[in-house]
mmCIF file with all atom_site columns, C-alpha atoms in Angstrom:
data_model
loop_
_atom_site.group_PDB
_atom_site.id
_atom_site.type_symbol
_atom_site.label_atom_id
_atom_site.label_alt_id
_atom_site.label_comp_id
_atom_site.label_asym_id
_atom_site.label_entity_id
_atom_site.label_seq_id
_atom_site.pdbx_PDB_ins_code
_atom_site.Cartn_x
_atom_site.Cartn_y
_atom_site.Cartn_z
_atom_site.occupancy
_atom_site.B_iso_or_equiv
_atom_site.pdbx_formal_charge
_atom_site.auth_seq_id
_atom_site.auth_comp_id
_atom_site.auth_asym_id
_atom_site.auth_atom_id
_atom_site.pdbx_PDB_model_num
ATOM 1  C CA . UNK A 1 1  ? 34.181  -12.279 -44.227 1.00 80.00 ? 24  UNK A CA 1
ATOM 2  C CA . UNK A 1 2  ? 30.433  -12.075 -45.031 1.00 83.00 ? 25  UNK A CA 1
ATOM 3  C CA . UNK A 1 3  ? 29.788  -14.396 -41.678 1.00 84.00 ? 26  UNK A CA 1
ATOM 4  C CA . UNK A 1 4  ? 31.659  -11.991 -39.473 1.00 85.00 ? 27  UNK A CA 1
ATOM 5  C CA . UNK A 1 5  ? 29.814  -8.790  -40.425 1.00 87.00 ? 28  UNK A CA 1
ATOM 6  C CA . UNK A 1 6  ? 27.045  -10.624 -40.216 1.00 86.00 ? 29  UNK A CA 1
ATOM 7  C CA . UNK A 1 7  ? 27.753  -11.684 -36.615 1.00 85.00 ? 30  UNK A CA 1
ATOM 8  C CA . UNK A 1 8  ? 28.980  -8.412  -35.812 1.00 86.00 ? 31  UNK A CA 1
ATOM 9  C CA . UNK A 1 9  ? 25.464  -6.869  -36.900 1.00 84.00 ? 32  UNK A CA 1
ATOM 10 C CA . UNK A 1 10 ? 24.073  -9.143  -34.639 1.00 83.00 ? 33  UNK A CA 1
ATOM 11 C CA . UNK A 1 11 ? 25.907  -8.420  -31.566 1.00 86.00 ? 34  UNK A CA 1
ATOM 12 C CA . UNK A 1 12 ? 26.232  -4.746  -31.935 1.00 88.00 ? 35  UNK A CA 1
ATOM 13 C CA . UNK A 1 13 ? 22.505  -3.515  -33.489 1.00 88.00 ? 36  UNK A CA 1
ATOM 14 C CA . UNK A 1 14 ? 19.762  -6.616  -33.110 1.00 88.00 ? 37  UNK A CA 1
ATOM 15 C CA . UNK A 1 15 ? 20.893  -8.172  -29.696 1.00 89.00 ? 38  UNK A CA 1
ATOM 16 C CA . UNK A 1 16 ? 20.915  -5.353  -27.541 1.00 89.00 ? 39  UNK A CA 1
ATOM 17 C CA . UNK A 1 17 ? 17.136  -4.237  -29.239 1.00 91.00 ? 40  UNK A CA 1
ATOM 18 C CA . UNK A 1 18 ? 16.041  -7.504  -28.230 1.00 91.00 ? 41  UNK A CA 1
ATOM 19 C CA . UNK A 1 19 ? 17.258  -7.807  -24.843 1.00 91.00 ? 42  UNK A CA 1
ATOM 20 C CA . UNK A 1 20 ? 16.192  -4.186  -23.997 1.00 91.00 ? 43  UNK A CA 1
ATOM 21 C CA . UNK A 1 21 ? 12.701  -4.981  -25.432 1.00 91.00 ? 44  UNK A CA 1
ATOM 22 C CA . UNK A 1 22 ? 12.292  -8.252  -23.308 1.00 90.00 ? 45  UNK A CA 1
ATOM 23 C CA . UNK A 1 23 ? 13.269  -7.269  -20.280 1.00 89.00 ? 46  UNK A CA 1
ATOM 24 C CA . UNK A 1 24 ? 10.582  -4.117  -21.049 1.00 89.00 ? 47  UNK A CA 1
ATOM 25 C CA . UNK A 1 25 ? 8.347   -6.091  -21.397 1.00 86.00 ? 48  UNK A CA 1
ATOM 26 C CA . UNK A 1 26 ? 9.296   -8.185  -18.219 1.00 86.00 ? 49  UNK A CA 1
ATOM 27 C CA . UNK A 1 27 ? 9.254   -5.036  -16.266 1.00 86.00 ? 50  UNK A CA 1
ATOM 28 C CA . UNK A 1 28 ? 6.105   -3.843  -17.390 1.00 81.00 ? 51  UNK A CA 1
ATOM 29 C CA . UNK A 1 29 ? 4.524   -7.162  -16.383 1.00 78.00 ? 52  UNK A CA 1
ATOM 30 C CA . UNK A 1 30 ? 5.847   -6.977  -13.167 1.00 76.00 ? 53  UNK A CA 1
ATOM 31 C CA . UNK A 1 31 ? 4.718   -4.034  -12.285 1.00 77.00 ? 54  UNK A CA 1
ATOM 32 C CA . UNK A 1 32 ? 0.817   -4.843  -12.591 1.00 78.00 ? 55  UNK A CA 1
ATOM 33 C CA . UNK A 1 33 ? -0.928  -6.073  -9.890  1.00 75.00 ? 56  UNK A CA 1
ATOM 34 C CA . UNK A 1 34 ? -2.973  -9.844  -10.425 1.00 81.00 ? 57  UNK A CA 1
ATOM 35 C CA . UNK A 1 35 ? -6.029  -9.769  -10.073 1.00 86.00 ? 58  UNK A CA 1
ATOM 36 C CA . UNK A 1 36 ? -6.311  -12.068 -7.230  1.00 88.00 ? 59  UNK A CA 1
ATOM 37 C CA . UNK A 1 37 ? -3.430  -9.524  -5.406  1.00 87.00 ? 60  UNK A CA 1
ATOM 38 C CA . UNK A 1 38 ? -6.060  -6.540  -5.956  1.00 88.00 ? 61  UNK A CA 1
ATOM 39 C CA . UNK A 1 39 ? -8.781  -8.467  -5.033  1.00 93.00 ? 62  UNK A CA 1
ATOM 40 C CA . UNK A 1 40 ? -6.713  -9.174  -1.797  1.00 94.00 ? 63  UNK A CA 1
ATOM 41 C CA . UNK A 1 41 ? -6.092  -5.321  -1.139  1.00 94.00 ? 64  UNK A CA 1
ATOM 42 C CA . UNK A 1 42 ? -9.798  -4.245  -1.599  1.00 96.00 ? 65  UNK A CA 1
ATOM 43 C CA . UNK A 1 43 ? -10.705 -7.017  0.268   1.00 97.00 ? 66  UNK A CA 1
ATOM 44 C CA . UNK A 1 44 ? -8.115  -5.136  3.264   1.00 98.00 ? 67  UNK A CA 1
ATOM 45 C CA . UNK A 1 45 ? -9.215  -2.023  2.660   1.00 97.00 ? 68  UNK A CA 1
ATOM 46 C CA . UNK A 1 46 ? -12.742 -2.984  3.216   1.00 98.00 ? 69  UNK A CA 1
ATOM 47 C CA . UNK A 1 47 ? -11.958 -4.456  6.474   1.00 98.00 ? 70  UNK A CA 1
ATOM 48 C CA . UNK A 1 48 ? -9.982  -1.447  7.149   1.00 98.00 ? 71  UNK A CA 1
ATOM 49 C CA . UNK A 1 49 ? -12.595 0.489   7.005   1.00 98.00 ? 72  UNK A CA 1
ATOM 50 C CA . UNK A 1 50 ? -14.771 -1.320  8.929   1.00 98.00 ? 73  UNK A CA 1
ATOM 51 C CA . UNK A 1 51 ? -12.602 -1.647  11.813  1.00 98.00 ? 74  UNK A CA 1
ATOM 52 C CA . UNK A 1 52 ? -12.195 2.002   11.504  1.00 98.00 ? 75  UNK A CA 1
ATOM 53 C CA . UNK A 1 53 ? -16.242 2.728   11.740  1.00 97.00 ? 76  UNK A CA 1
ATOM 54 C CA . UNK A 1 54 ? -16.243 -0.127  14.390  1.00 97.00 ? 77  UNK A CA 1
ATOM 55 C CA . UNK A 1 55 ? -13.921 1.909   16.684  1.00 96.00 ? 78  UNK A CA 1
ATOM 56 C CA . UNK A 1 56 ? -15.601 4.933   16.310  1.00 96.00 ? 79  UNK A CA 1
ATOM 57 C CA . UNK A 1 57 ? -18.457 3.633   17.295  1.00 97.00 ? 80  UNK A CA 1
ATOM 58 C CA . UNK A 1 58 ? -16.885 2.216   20.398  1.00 95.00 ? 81  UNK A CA 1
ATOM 59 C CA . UNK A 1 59 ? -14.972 5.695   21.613  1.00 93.00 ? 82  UNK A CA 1
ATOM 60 C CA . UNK A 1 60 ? -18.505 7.160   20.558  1.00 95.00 ? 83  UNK A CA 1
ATOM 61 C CA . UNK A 1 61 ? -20.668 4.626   23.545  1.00 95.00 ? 84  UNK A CA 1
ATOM 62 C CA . UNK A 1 62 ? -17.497 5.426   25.840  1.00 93.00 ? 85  UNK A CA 1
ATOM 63 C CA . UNK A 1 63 ? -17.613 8.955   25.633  1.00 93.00 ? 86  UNK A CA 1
ATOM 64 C CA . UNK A 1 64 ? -21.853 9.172   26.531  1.00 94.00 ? 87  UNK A CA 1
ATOM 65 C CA . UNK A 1 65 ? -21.335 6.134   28.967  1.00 94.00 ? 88  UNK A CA 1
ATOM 66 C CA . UNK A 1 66 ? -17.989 6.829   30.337  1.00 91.00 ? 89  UNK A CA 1
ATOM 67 C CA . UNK A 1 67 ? -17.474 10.391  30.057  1.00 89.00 ? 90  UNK A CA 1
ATOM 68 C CA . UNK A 1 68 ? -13.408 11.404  30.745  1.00 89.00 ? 91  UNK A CA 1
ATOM 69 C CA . UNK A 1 69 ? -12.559 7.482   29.933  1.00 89.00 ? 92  UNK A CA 1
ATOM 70 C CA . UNK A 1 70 ? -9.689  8.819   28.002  1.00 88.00 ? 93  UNK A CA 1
ATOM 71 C CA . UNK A 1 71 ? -8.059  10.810  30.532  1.00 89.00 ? 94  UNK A CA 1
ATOM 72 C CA . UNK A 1 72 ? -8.238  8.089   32.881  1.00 84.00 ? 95  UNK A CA 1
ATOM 73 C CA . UNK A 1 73 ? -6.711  5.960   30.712  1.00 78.00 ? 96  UNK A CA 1
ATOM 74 C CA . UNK A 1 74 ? -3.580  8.242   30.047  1.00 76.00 ? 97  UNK A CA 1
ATOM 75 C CA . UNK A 1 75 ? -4.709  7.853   26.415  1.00 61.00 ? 98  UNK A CA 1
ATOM 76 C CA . UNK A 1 76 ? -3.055  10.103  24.078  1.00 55.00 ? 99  UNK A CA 1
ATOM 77 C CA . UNK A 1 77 ? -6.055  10.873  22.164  1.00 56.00 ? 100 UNK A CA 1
ATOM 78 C CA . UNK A 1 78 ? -7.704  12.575  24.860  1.00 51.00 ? 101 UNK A CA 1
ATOM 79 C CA . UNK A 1 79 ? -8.295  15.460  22.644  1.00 53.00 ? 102 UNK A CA 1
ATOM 80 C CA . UNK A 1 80 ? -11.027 13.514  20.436  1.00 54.00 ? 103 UNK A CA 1
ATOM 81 C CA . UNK A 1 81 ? -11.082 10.526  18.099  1.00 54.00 ? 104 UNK A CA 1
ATOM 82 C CA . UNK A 1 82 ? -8.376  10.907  15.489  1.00 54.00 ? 105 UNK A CA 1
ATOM 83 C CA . UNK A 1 83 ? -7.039  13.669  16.705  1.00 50.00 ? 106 UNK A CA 1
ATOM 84 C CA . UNK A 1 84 ? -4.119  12.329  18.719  1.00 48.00 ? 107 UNK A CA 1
ATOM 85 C CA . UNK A 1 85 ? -0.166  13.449  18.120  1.00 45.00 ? 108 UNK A CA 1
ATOM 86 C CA . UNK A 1 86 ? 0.377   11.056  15.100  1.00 45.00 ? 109 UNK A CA 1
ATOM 87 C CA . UNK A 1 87 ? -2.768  12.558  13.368  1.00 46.00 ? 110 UNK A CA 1
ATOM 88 C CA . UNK A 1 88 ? -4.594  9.212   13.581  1.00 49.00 ? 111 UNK A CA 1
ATOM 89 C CA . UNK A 1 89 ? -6.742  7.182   15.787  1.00 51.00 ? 112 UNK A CA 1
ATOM 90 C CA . UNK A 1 90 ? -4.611  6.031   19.074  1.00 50.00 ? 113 UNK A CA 1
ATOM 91 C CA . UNK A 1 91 ? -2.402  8.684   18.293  1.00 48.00 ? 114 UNK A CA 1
ATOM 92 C CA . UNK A 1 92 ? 1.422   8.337   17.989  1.00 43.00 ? 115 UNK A CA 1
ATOM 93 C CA . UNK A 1 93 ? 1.015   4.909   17.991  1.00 39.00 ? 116 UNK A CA 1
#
């Protein structure tokens, strides 16, 4: 009789604590970024960025040598750099 309320205790009090508090902890693991995977994402950010300045620079040398190079192109951001329909650089694309 002892055994079964015993077992009982078990199944109904310390079991589901314990599975609730491992998978917890499983989640919260999970949800952190590795070091290598935020290395990775700064590394894409920085190269983001750069290609941003880069084409800046270009649309800049267009515009002085070029002038109207946008319209001729049917280019959507003939208004300006980054100022296209989809609020970005190139516009709604």
């Amino acid at each position: 009789m002892l055994s079964g309320i015993i077992a009982l205790v078990f199944v109904v009090v310390v079991a589901p604590i314990w599975i609730v508090a491992h998978y917890a902890t499983r989640w919260r693991t999970a949800r952190m970024l590795s070091r290598e995977h935020e290395r990775t994402l700064a590394d894409i950010w920085d190269l983001t960025q750069r290609m941003e300045t880069r084409m800046e620079t270009l649309e800049r040398i267009l515009d002085a040598d070029a002038p109207g190079w946008r319209a001729r192109a049917g280019d959507a951001t003939a208004a300006g750099p980054g100022r296209g329909p989809g609020g970005g650089p190139g516009g709604g694309r």
